[in-house]
Short mmCIF file of C-alpha atoms in Angstrom, two decimals:
data_model
loop_
_atom_site.label_atom_id
_atom_site.label_comp_id
_atom_site.label_asym_id
_atom_site.label_seq_id
_atom_site.Cartn_x
_atom_site.Cartn_y
_atom_site.Cartn_z
CA MET A 25 -2.96 -12.42 -11.85
CA GLU A 26 -0.44 -15.29 -12.66
CA LYS A 27 -1.55 -18.86 -11.44
CA VAL A 28 0.35 -20.18 -8.66
CA ASP A 29 2.58 -23.09 -9.84
CA LEU A 30 1.25 -25.50 -5.80
CA GLY A 31 3.71 -28.10 -7.17
CA ASN A 32 6.76 -26.49 -6.49
CA PHE A 33 5.66 -23.78 -3.53
CA MET A 34 4.34 -27.44 -1.82
CA SER A 35 7.65 -29.08 -2.52
CA TYR A 36 9.59 -30.43 0.17
CA SER A 37 12.80 -28.48 -0.57
CA TYR A 38 10.63 -25.04 -0.27
CA LEU A 39 8.82 -26.19 2.50
CA THR A 40 11.25 -26.86 4.54
CA SER A 41 13.41 -23.71 3.18
CA LEU A 42 10.02 -21.81 3.84
CA ARG A 43 10.27 -23.57 7.78
CA LYS A 44 13.62 -22.15 8.39
CA ASN A 45 13.57 -18.82 6.81
CA HIS A 46 9.48 -17.89 7.02
CA PRO A 47 9.12 -14.95 10.18
CA ALA A 48 5.05 -16.84 10.49
CA TRP A 49 6.60 -19.91 10.49
CA LYS A 50 9.38 -19.21 12.60
CA LEU A 51 6.77 -17.73 15.43
CA LEU A 52 4.35 -19.96 15.16
CA THR A 53 6.82 -23.49 15.88
CA SER A 54 8.67 -21.26 18.74
CA HIS A 55 8.31 -22.38 22.03
CA GLN A 56 7.47 -19.23 23.14
CA ALA A 57 4.68 -18.83 20.94
CA PRO A 58 1.56 -18.47 23.22
CA PHE A 59 3.36 -15.69 24.89
CA ILE A 60 4.05 -13.67 21.70
CA ALA A 61 1.11 -14.61 19.90
CA SER A 62 -0.70 -13.52 22.57
CA PHE A 63 1.26 -10.65 23.05
CA PHE A 64 0.84 -9.18 19.70
CA TYR A 65 -2.59 -9.49 20.04
CA ALA A 66 -3.07 -7.88 22.82
CA VAL A 67 -0.81 -4.60 22.11
CA PHE A 68 -1.14 -4.59 17.99
CA LEU A 69 -4.65 -6.60 16.44
CA LYS A 70 -7.09 -6.27 19.36
CA PRO A 71 -6.51 -2.14 19.57
CA LYS A 72 -6.01 -2.00 15.70
CA GLN A 73 -2.62 -0.02 16.79
CA ARG A 74 0.04 0.69 14.27
CA GLU A 75 3.03 2.31 15.41
CA ILE A 76 3.61 2.52 18.80
CA PRO A 77 6.73 4.41 20.52
CA GLU A 78 9.35 2.49 22.38
CA GLY A 79 9.26 3.61 25.71
CA LYS A 80 5.57 3.04 25.59
CA LEU A 81 5.78 -1.19 24.54
CA VAL A 82 7.99 -2.13 26.77
CA SER A 83 6.13 -1.09 29.19
CA GLN A 84 3.27 -2.89 27.87
CA LEU A 85 4.99 -6.11 27.63
CA GLU A 86 6.83 -5.49 31.42
CA ASN A 87 2.84 -5.70 32.69
CA PHE A 88 1.82 -8.40 30.80
CA ILE A 89 4.48 -10.53 31.71
CA ASP A 90 3.27 -9.82 35.02
CA GLU A 91 -0.26 -10.17 34.00
CA ILE A 92 0.31 -13.64 32.93
CA ASN A 93 2.52 -14.85 35.59
CA PHE A 94 5.21 -15.90 32.68
CA GLU A 95 6.79 -18.43 34.22
CA GLU A 96 9.71 -18.61 31.51
CA LYS A 97 12.35 -16.55 33.05
CA SER A 98 14.67 -14.49 30.71
CA SER A 99 17.71 -12.88 31.35
CA PHE A 100 16.95 -10.46 28.22
CA THR A 101 15.65 -7.20 29.59
CA PRO A 102 11.79 -6.08 27.68
CA GLN A 103 13.55 -3.55 25.95
CA GLU A 104 16.46 -6.14 24.17
CA ILE A 105 13.66 -8.61 24.06
CA LEU A 106 11.65 -6.09 21.72
CA THR A 107 15.44 -5.47 20.01
CA GLN A 108 15.38 -9.54 19.17
CA TRP A 109 12.58 -9.53 17.31
CA SER A 110 13.28 -6.83 15.64
CA ASN A 111 16.46 -8.00 14.08
CA SER A 112 16.46 -10.00 11.02
CA ASP A 113 16.49 -13.68 12.50
CA TYR A 114 13.12 -12.93 13.89
CA ALA A 115 11.87 -10.18 11.79
CA TYR A 116 8.39 -9.78 13.71
CA LEU A 117 8.88 -6.29 14.53
CA ARG A 118 9.55 -3.38 12.73
CA LYS A 119 11.98 -1.25 14.58
CA TYR A 120 11.96 2.51 13.18
CA TYR A 121 12.00 6.38 14.03
CA PRO A 122 9.09 7.83 11.69
CA LYS A 123 8.65 10.82 10.58
CA ASP A 124 9.64 14.15 12.55
CA LYS A 125 10.22 12.05 15.59
CA ASP A 126 13.62 11.28 17.47
CA GLU A 127 11.77 7.85 19.72
CA ILE A 128 12.09 4.69 18.14
CA HIS A 129 9.03 3.00 16.83
CA TYR A 130 7.53 -0.57 16.65
CA ASP A 131 5.07 -2.32 14.53
CA LEU A 132 3.53 -5.16 13.67
CA THR A 133 5.62 -6.91 10.27
CA PRO A 134 2.91 -8.62 7.99
CA ALA A 135 4.30 -12.13 8.90
CA ALA A 136 3.70 -11.62 11.85
CA GLN A 137 0.35 -10.28 11.41
CA LYS A 138 -0.58 -13.67 9.58
CA ALA A 139 0.73 -15.56 11.80
CA VAL A 140 -1.44 -14.53 14.39
CA GLU A 141 -4.51 -14.64 12.72
CA TYR A 142 -3.48 -18.25 11.28
CA LEU A 143 -4.12 -19.02 15.23
CA ILE A 144 -7.52 -16.51 15.01
CA SER A 145 -8.87 -18.56 13.20
CA PHE A 146 -8.58 -21.89 15.06
CA GLU A 147 -11.52 -20.45 17.05
CA GLN A 148 -14.74 -22.48 16.94
CA LYS A 149 -17.65 -19.89 15.51
CA SER A 150 -20.82 -20.37 16.16
CA PHE A 151 -22.45 -18.67 13.73
CA MET A 152 -20.22 -18.78 9.70
CA ALA A 153 -21.76 -15.75 7.07
CA THR A 154 -22.12 -18.42 4.19
CA GLU A 155 -25.25 -17.86 2.54
CA SER A 156 -23.34 -14.37 2.27
CA ARG A 157 -19.75 -15.78 0.87
CA LEU A 158 -21.85 -17.56 -1.24
CA ARG A 159 -23.96 -15.11 -2.97
CA THR A 160 -20.16 -12.96 -2.89
CA VAL A 161 -18.78 -15.91 -5.18
CA PHE A 162 -22.12 -16.11 -7.49
CA ASN A 163 -21.85 -12.10 -8.09
CA LEU A 164 -18.24 -12.22 -8.66
CA LEU A 165 -18.97 -14.78 -11.29
CA LYS A 166 -21.64 -12.96 -12.61
CA GLU A 167 -20.17 -9.67 -13.04
CA ILE A 168 -17.07 -11.67 -15.18
CA VAL A 169 -19.69 -13.62 -17.60
CA GLU A 170 -21.72 -10.44 -17.84
CA LYS A 171 -19.02 -7.60 -18.55
CA SER A 172 -16.22 -9.50 -19.77
CA ASN A 173 -19.00 -10.10 -23.32
CA GLU A 174 -18.65 -7.51 -25.97
CA ASN A 175 -21.61 -9.17 -27.46
CA PRO A 176 -24.10 -5.84 -27.42
CA GLU A 177 -26.80 -8.01 -28.30
CA PHE A 178 -26.21 -10.13 -24.96
CA ARG A 179 -25.80 -7.24 -22.86
CA ILE A 180 -28.23 -5.37 -24.27
CA GLN A 181 -30.82 -9.31 -22.91
CA GLU A 182 -28.94 -8.79 -19.53
CA LEU A 183 -29.36 -5.53 -19.18
CA GLU A 184 -33.36 -5.94 -20.08
CA LYS A 185 -33.26 -9.13 -17.40
CA GLN A 186 -32.52 -6.74 -15.20
CA LYS A 187 -34.62 -4.14 -15.47
CA LYS A 188 -37.68 -6.37 -16.12
CA ASP A 189 -36.45 -7.26 -12.29
CA ILE A 190 -36.52 -4.28 -11.15
CA GLU A 191 -40.25 -2.94 -12.55
CA ASN A 192 -41.20 -6.34 -10.93
CA LYS A 193 -39.82 -5.30 -7.23
CA ILE A 194 -41.61 -2.08 -7.80
CA GLU A 195 -44.75 -3.49 -8.55
CA GLY A 196 -44.94 -5.82 -5.19
CA VAL A 197 -43.23 -3.07 -3.01
CA LYS A 198 -46.34 -1.34 -4.18
CA ALA A 199 -48.89 -3.88 -3.93
CA GLY A 200 -47.35 -4.61 -0.28
CA LYS A 201 -44.95 -7.49 -0.89
CA ILE A 202 -41.85 -5.84 0.24
CA GLU A 203 -38.83 -8.47 1.04
CA ILE A 204 -36.97 -8.05 4.34
CA LEU A 205 -34.08 -9.77 5.86
CA SER A 206 -34.19 -12.56 8.43
CA PRO A 207 -32.66 -11.91 12.13
CA ILE A 208 -30.02 -14.70 10.57
CA GLN A 209 -29.12 -12.67 6.90
CA ILE A 210 -28.69 -9.66 8.94
CA LYS A 211 -26.09 -11.02 10.89
CA ASP A 212 -24.89 -13.25 7.87
CA ARG A 213 -23.63 -10.11 6.21
CA PHE A 214 -22.97 -7.78 8.65
CA LEU A 215 -20.09 -10.24 9.66
CA GLN A 216 -18.61 -10.74 6.46
CA ALA A 217 -18.69 -7.49 5.78
CA MET A 218 -16.89 -7.30 8.97
CA ASN A 219 -14.54 -10.01 8.23
CA THR A 220 -13.54 -8.07 4.98
CA SER A 221 -12.63 -4.82 6.71
CA HIS A 222 -10.09 -6.49 8.62
CA GLU A 223 -9.06 -7.59 5.32
CA ILE A 224 -8.14 -4.85 4.03
CA LEU A 225 -6.50 -3.86 7.16
CA SER A 226 -3.98 -6.63 6.54
CA ASP A 227 -3.66 -5.39 2.72
CA PHE A 228 -2.10 -2.18 4.06
CA ARG A 229 0.36 -3.98 5.63
CA ILE A 230 1.42 -6.10 2.42
CA VAL A 231 1.69 -3.03 0.15
CA GLU A 232 3.38 -1.00 2.49
CA GLN A 233 5.94 -3.30 2.88
CA ASN A 234 6.16 -3.80 -0.75
CA PHE A 235 7.08 -0.26 -1.29
CA ARG A 236 9.46 -0.18 1.89
CA ASN A 237 11.44 -3.13 0.15
CA LEU A 238 11.21 -0.65 -2.78
CA GLU A 239 12.64 2.24 -1.17
CA ARG A 240 15.59 -0.24 0.65
CA LYS A 241 15.72 -1.62 -2.63
CA LEU A 242 16.80 1.76 -3.69
CA ARG A 243 19.16 3.26 -1.39
CA GLU A 244 21.30 0.44 -1.56
CA LYS A 245 21.29 0.74 -5.49
CA ILE A 246 21.86 4.36 -4.98
CA VAL A 247 25.30 3.81 -2.74
CA THR A 248 26.72 1.34 -5.48
CA TRP A 249 25.67 3.13 -8.51
CA ASP A 250 28.30 4.02 -10.67
CA SER A 251 26.54 4.31 -14.30
CA GLY A 252 24.05 7.10 -15.21
CA LYS A 253 20.99 8.36 -14.09
CA GLY A 254 18.59 7.64 -16.51
CA GLU A 255 19.11 3.34 -16.35
CA LEU A 256 18.54 3.43 -12.42
CA LEU A 257 15.97 5.44 -12.86
CA HIS A 258 14.58 3.14 -15.56
CA ASN A 259 15.19 0.44 -13.15
CA PHE A 260 12.88 1.57 -10.90
CA PHE A 261 10.31 3.07 -12.09
CA GLU A 262 9.49 -0.42 -13.28
CA GLU A 263 9.83 -2.08 -10.50
CA GLU A 264 7.63 0.88 -9.26
CA GLU A 265 5.15 0.04 -12.11
CA GLY A 266 5.17 -3.86 -10.94
CA ILE A 267 4.10 -2.99 -7.35
CA GLN A 268 1.03 -0.06 -8.83
CA GLU A 269 -0.37 -2.63 -11.54
CA SER A 270 -0.51 -5.41 -8.77
CA GLU A 271 -3.88 -6.96 -7.19
CA GLN A 272 -2.68 -4.95 -3.80
CA GLY A 273 -1.30 -2.26 -5.80
CA LYS A 274 -4.50 -1.50 -7.93
CA SER A 275 -7.51 -2.06 -4.83
CA PHE A 276 -5.78 0.24 -2.65
CA LYS A 277 -5.44 3.53 -5.25
CA ALA A 278 -9.44 2.46 -5.54
CA PHE A 279 -9.68 2.40 -2.14
CA SER A 280 -8.37 5.61 -1.97
CA ASP A 281 -9.33 7.34 -3.89
CA PHE A 282 -13.17 6.17 -3.07
CA LEU A 283 -12.51 7.15 0.67
CA SER A 284 -10.37 10.38 0.04
CA SER A 285 -14.20 11.67 -1.24
CA ASN A 286 -15.70 13.91 1.87
CA GLU A 287 -19.30 12.82 0.40
CA SER A 288 -18.36 9.05 0.43
CA GLN A 289 -17.04 8.92 3.77
CA LYS A 290 -20.00 10.66 4.93
CA ASP A 291 -22.44 7.73 3.69
CA PHE A 292 -19.80 5.26 4.81
CA LYS A 293 -20.05 6.77 8.47
CA ASN A 294 -24.23 6.61 7.79
CA LEU A 295 -24.63 3.43 6.70
CA ILE A 296 -22.22 2.13 10.13
CA GLU A 297 -24.58 4.09 11.89
CA GLN A 298 -27.76 2.46 10.77
CA VAL A 299 -25.89 -0.74 10.87
CA LEU A 300 -24.52 -0.50 14.61
CA SER A 301 -28.28 0.77 15.89
CA MET A 302 -30.41 -2.56 14.08
CA LYS A 303 -31.48 -4.82 17.14
CA GLU A 304 -30.39 -7.80 15.20
CA ILE A 305 -26.91 -6.01 15.36
CA ILE A 306 -26.37 -4.85 18.71
CA PRO A 307 -26.19 -8.45 20.87
CA ILE A 308 -23.21 -9.56 18.47
CA GLN A 309 -21.30 -6.08 18.23
CA GLY A 310 -19.11 -6.77 21.71
CA SER A 311 -15.89 -5.52 21.63
CA LEU A 312 -15.39 -5.53 17.32
CA SER A 313 -15.44 -1.55 17.28
CA PHE A 314 -16.97 -1.43 13.88
CA GLU A 315 -17.43 1.82 14.31
CA ARG A 316 -13.67 3.06 13.96
CA ILE A 317 -13.44 1.01 10.45
CA LYS A 318 -13.03 4.05 8.91
CA ASP A 319 -10.62 5.63 10.99
CA ASP A 320 -8.43 2.31 11.04
CA TRP A 321 -8.68 2.60 7.19
CA MET A 322 -7.34 6.28 7.03
CA LYS A 323 -4.51 5.35 9.51
CA GLY A 324 -3.50 2.77 7.34
CA SER A 325 -3.73 4.02 4.14
CA GLU A 326 -1.62 6.75 6.03
CA HIS A 327 1.40 4.51 6.49
CA VAL A 328 1.38 3.45 2.21
CA LEU A 329 1.46 7.17 2.24
CA ASP A 330 4.23 7.70 4.00
CA THR A 331 6.01 4.91 2.51
CA LEU A 332 5.76 6.42 -1.04
CA ALA A 333 6.72 9.64 0.40
CA LEU A 334 10.12 8.34 1.19
CA LEU A 335 10.72 6.45 -2.25
CA SER A 336 10.08 10.28 -3.48
CA LYS A 337 12.44 11.81 -1.06
CA GLN A 338 14.52 9.15 -1.93
CA LEU A 339 14.89 10.38 -5.74
CA ASN A 340 14.72 13.90 -4.97
CA LEU A 341 18.13 13.73 -3.37
CA PHE A 342 19.48 11.30 -6.51
CA ILE A 343 17.90 13.39 -9.38
CA ASN A 344 18.97 17.30 -7.54
CA GLU A 345 22.45 16.15 -6.61
CA ASN A 346 24.82 18.71 -7.91
CA SER A 347 27.98 18.64 -8.76
CA TYR A 348 30.40 20.85 -6.21
CA ALA A 349 34.01 19.07 -5.68
CA GLU A 350 33.68 19.32 -1.75
CA GLU A 351 29.59 17.70 -1.89
CA ARG A 352 31.05 15.10 -4.37
CA ARG A 353 33.88 14.26 -1.78
CA ILE A 354 31.84 14.09 1.06
CA LYS A 355 29.17 12.18 -0.14
CA GLU A 356 32.03 9.54 -2.04
CA ILE A 357 33.04 9.19 1.65
CA ILE A 358 29.22 8.41 3.16
CA LYS A 359 28.85 6.25 0.21
CA ASN A 360 32.37 3.97 0.95
CA ILE A 361 30.62 3.92 4.64
CA GLU A 362 27.60 2.67 3.73
CA ALA A 363 28.83 -0.01 0.92
CA THR A 364 31.63 -0.97 3.51
CA ALA A 365 27.78 -1.57 6.07
CA LEU A 366 26.33 -3.37 3.37
CA GLN A 367 29.26 -6.34 2.74
CA LEU A 368 29.28 -6.54 6.58
CA ASP A 369 25.63 -7.42 6.78
CA GLY A 370 24.98 -10.38 8.03
CA LYS A 371 28.84 -11.17 9.29
CA ASN A 372 29.19 -12.26 12.58
CA ILE A 373 32.11 -9.89 13.83
CA LYS A 374 33.37 -9.43 16.82
CA ASN A 375 32.12 -6.60 19.13
CA PHE A 376 34.64 -4.35 20.22
CA ILE A 377 32.56 -2.31 22.05
CA GLU A 378 28.77 -2.28 23.33
CA MET A 379 26.08 0.28 24.21
CA LYS A 380 22.83 0.45 25.97
CA THR A 381 21.72 2.79 23.37
CA PHE A 382 22.23 3.82 19.68
CA TYR A 383 23.82 7.51 20.41
CA ALA A 384 24.35 9.68 23.63
CA ASP A 385 21.71 10.56 26.35
CA ILE A 386 23.66 13.92 25.86
CA LYS A 387 20.97 16.83 26.27
CA PHE A 388 21.86 20.88 26.50
CA PRO A 389 19.58 23.35 27.68
CA MET A 390 19.73 25.32 24.73
CA ASN A 391 18.33 22.78 22.46
CA LYS A 392 15.43 22.82 23.75
CA LYS A 393 12.61 24.86 22.05
CA LEU A 394 10.56 28.08 24.04
CA TYR A 395 7.21 27.34 24.12
CA SER A 396 4.99 28.59 21.32
CA ILE A 397 1.54 29.23 21.52
CA PRO A 398 -0.39 26.79 19.52
CA ASN A 399 -2.79 27.85 16.72
CA LYS A 400 -6.26 26.74 17.73
CA ILE A 401 -8.46 25.51 14.44
CA PHE A 402 -11.99 26.42 14.43
CA LEU A 403 -13.86 24.00 12.33
CA ASP A 404 -17.64 24.68 10.85
CA GLU A 405 -19.96 21.90 10.95
CA LEU A 406 -22.10 21.65 8.49
CA ALA A 407 -25.97 20.88 8.87
CA LEU A 408 -26.40 17.32 6.77
CA ASN A 409 -30.12 17.35 4.83
CA ASN A 410 -32.42 14.73 5.04
CA GLU A 411 -32.57 14.34 1.24
CA GLU A 412 -31.83 10.75 -0.41
CA ILE A 413 -28.62 10.28 -2.17
CA ASP A 414 -28.16 7.95 -4.82
CA ILE A 415 -24.78 6.37 -3.72
CA ASP A 416 -23.16 5.54 -7.09
CA PHE A 417 -20.74 2.77 -5.18
CA SER A 418 -18.95 2.60 -8.35
CA ALA A 419 -15.97 5.16 -7.89
CA LEU A 420 -14.66 2.16 -5.73
CA TYR A 421 -14.17 0.37 -8.40
CA LEU A 422 -12.88 3.09 -10.84
CA GLN A 423 -8.78 3.33 -11.06
CA LEU A 424 -7.34 6.72 -12.11
CA PHE A 425 -4.42 5.07 -14.76
CA MET A 426 -2.65 7.34 -17.07
CA ASP A 427 -4.60 6.85 -20.71
CA LYS A 428 -2.18 4.96 -22.75
CA ASN A 429 -4.45 5.03 -25.82
CA LYS A 430 -4.56 9.14 -25.87
CA LEU A 431 -0.81 8.77 -25.35
CA LYS A 432 -0.40 6.79 -28.41
CA ASP A 433 -2.64 8.85 -30.17
CA ARG A 434 -0.57 11.60 -29.55
CA ILE A 435 2.64 10.50 -30.77
CA ASN A 436 0.96 8.61 -33.77
CA ASN A 437 -0.30 12.09 -35.12
CA LEU A 438 2.51 13.34 -34.85
CA LEU A 439 4.17 10.79 -36.86
CA LEU A 440 1.65 10.94 -39.89
CA ASP A 441 3.68 13.62 -41.60
CA ARG A 442 7.84 12.58 -40.61
CA GLU A 443 9.60 9.33 -39.98
CA GLU A 444 10.90 10.31 -36.28
CA ILE A 445 9.66 12.34 -33.03
CA SER A 446 11.56 13.29 -30.06
CA LEU A 447 10.16 13.49 -26.31
CA LYS A 448 11.18 17.11 -26.19
CA GLU A 449 9.62 17.75 -28.69
CA LEU A 450 6.90 15.77 -28.80
CA VAL A 451 6.00 17.72 -25.59
CA GLU A 452 5.93 21.30 -27.11
CA VAL A 453 3.03 20.23 -28.41
CA TYR A 454 1.36 18.65 -26.13
CA PRO A 455 2.75 19.79 -22.97
CA ILE A 456 2.68 17.29 -19.54
CA LYS A 457 -0.06 18.03 -17.26
CA SER A 458 0.03 14.99 -15.28
CA GLY A 459 3.54 15.28 -13.89
CA LEU A 460 5.56 11.97 -13.43
CA THR A 461 2.83 9.81 -14.05
CA GLU A 462 2.20 11.02 -17.57
CA LEU A 463 6.25 11.10 -17.83
CA LEU A 464 6.16 7.46 -17.17
CA THR A 465 3.78 6.49 -19.36
CA TYR A 466 5.99 7.35 -22.19
CA PHE A 467 8.50 5.41 -20.66
CA VAL A 468 6.81 2.81 -20.92
CA LEU A 469 5.25 2.55 -24.60
CA ALA A 470 9.09 3.52 -25.58
CA LYS A 471 10.17 0.49 -23.88
CA ARG A 472 6.94 -1.86 -24.34
CA GLU A 473 4.45 -1.07 -27.03
CA ILE A 474 6.27 1.38 -29.80
CA ASN A 475 8.92 1.77 -31.98
CA ALA A 476 11.18 3.87 -29.92
CA GLU A 477 14.97 4.16 -28.37
CA ILE A 478 15.76 5.66 -25.34
CA TYR A 479 19.17 7.26 -24.71
CA TYR A 480 20.03 6.85 -21.43
CA ASP A 481 23.25 8.90 -21.42
CA ASP A 482 21.74 11.86 -23.07
CA LEU A 483 19.93 13.56 -20.76
CA PHE A 484 17.81 16.72 -21.34
CA GLU A 485 16.14 19.07 -18.48
CA LEU A 486 12.54 19.24 -19.23
CA SER A 487 9.38 21.42 -16.80
CA TRP A 488 5.20 21.21 -16.29
CA VAL A 489 2.89 23.05 -15.06
CA TYR A 490 0.08 21.94 -13.18
CA GLU A 491 -3.30 22.52 -12.89
CA ASN A 492 -2.95 24.91 -9.69
CA GLY A 493 -0.02 26.81 -10.68
CA ASP A 494 2.69 24.49 -9.30
CA SER A 495 5.74 23.19 -11.29
CA GLN A 496 8.50 20.81 -11.68
CA SER A 497 11.13 20.24 -13.30
CA ALA A 498 13.37 16.66 -14.19
CA LYS A 499 16.30 15.57 -16.33
CA VAL A 500 15.39 13.01 -18.00
CA PRO A 501 16.86 10.47 -21.41
CA MET A 502 16.09 11.23 -24.59
CA ILE A 503 13.70 9.31 -26.32
CA ILE A 504 13.17 8.75 -30.62
CA PHE A 505 9.74 7.51 -31.43
CA LYS A 506 9.79 6.48 -35.10
CA ASN A 507 7.40 5.59 -37.32
CA SER A 508 7.16 2.10 -37.75
CA GLU A 509 5.18 2.33 -40.93
CA ASN A 510 7.94 3.79 -42.67
CA GLU A 511 10.76 1.10 -41.01
CA ASP A 512 8.52 -1.45 -42.58
CA ASP A 513 8.85 0.16 -46.39
CA ARG A 514 12.29 0.72 -46.02
CA ASP A 515 12.52 -3.63 -44.65
CA GLY A 516 10.19 -3.96 -47.75
#
């Protein structure tokens, strides 16, 4: 993580630009900020709601205006207000069509969420989780010191200390000395866990927004791209790797891997039930809905995965684009239209016609589908045994990335008795088993860590088979890996 230069970030010129352009700051300085922020909190943040259909959100806005007796009269209808909040000048809401749905939906943007959460932080809290946060800071610093030291003797000494501490605790329990958290400590730790759980939901919106920006950038590049596919794919994979290697990207992957385990989900559910049943926690639960936090996390991660699916779809369309003359002509016309639309984006063009809706509301009887009896799915409920399970939470911190060293060893082994080897020859000896992730890692190694040349104009078709039997293929640029030692000998 690069150190943030607060000198530049907090400069007068930068803050002036930020106040003028950042949606969060514009929301906070708006004369309607109390109305907008309270509405966003009521319909999005308080119920932890993500995508809301336009019809439902319009109804909620109408009811909210009546409920608070909003005195400021507007010439815009609730639907027009939502459209205004979602345009580029405001960017409080994201307006889109979800997958397999034909109605417009809205979601809160990360910037708008930051603005509302900033206002929430003004609340004078009667109790601050100071001890838990202090323990968190101490434990994190301790972990950094212990696990960054490569000296075996130091690590053994630390483990011996932990072993002795555990033995002392066991002896204390045998002697009847059991350490129990006080009601204040229980409340302190619960509030810290609750705040962290809500911060995780905020992180999801940021990761989703980053991938959505990448997907939009990819679509725009495809429209105007007139060079080889290999170069565009290379640029895309570099940006995608940057997002996945970011703090939010790694954190999301670790979280997704951890909660995708059925055992982890059951253990987490049991922990929540036990905590919420404690007499110290019951009075402070209120409307926190902490028992639903796992479901909220899963919904948030689904939105990120849906955005990744859009990225994959755009890549497949680009890679599998065939060369039939008629289709090329159609796509050329469409690309010209899209390119013209991009050039006109942001320009104030005089309207020559206006429509209340985005499409003509024409409905034909034959368009309606016949009723089909839904399939009923019956789930078997498995009885949980009462035996104690030792939960290994270390899985939360394991991030399953491709082992670059393993791939480098493959390349170096084959270069022991030759000066160079192509990617095509390499995968014949070591077939690809991890799909695009493994293939992308070879390109990263060729670009950054190994002496190699990438020929973007020399494409060849590469196929692989997954462990479940599914197969996939792609046209990729040729890579020639070279023996660094031989290069040095010739230079000498």
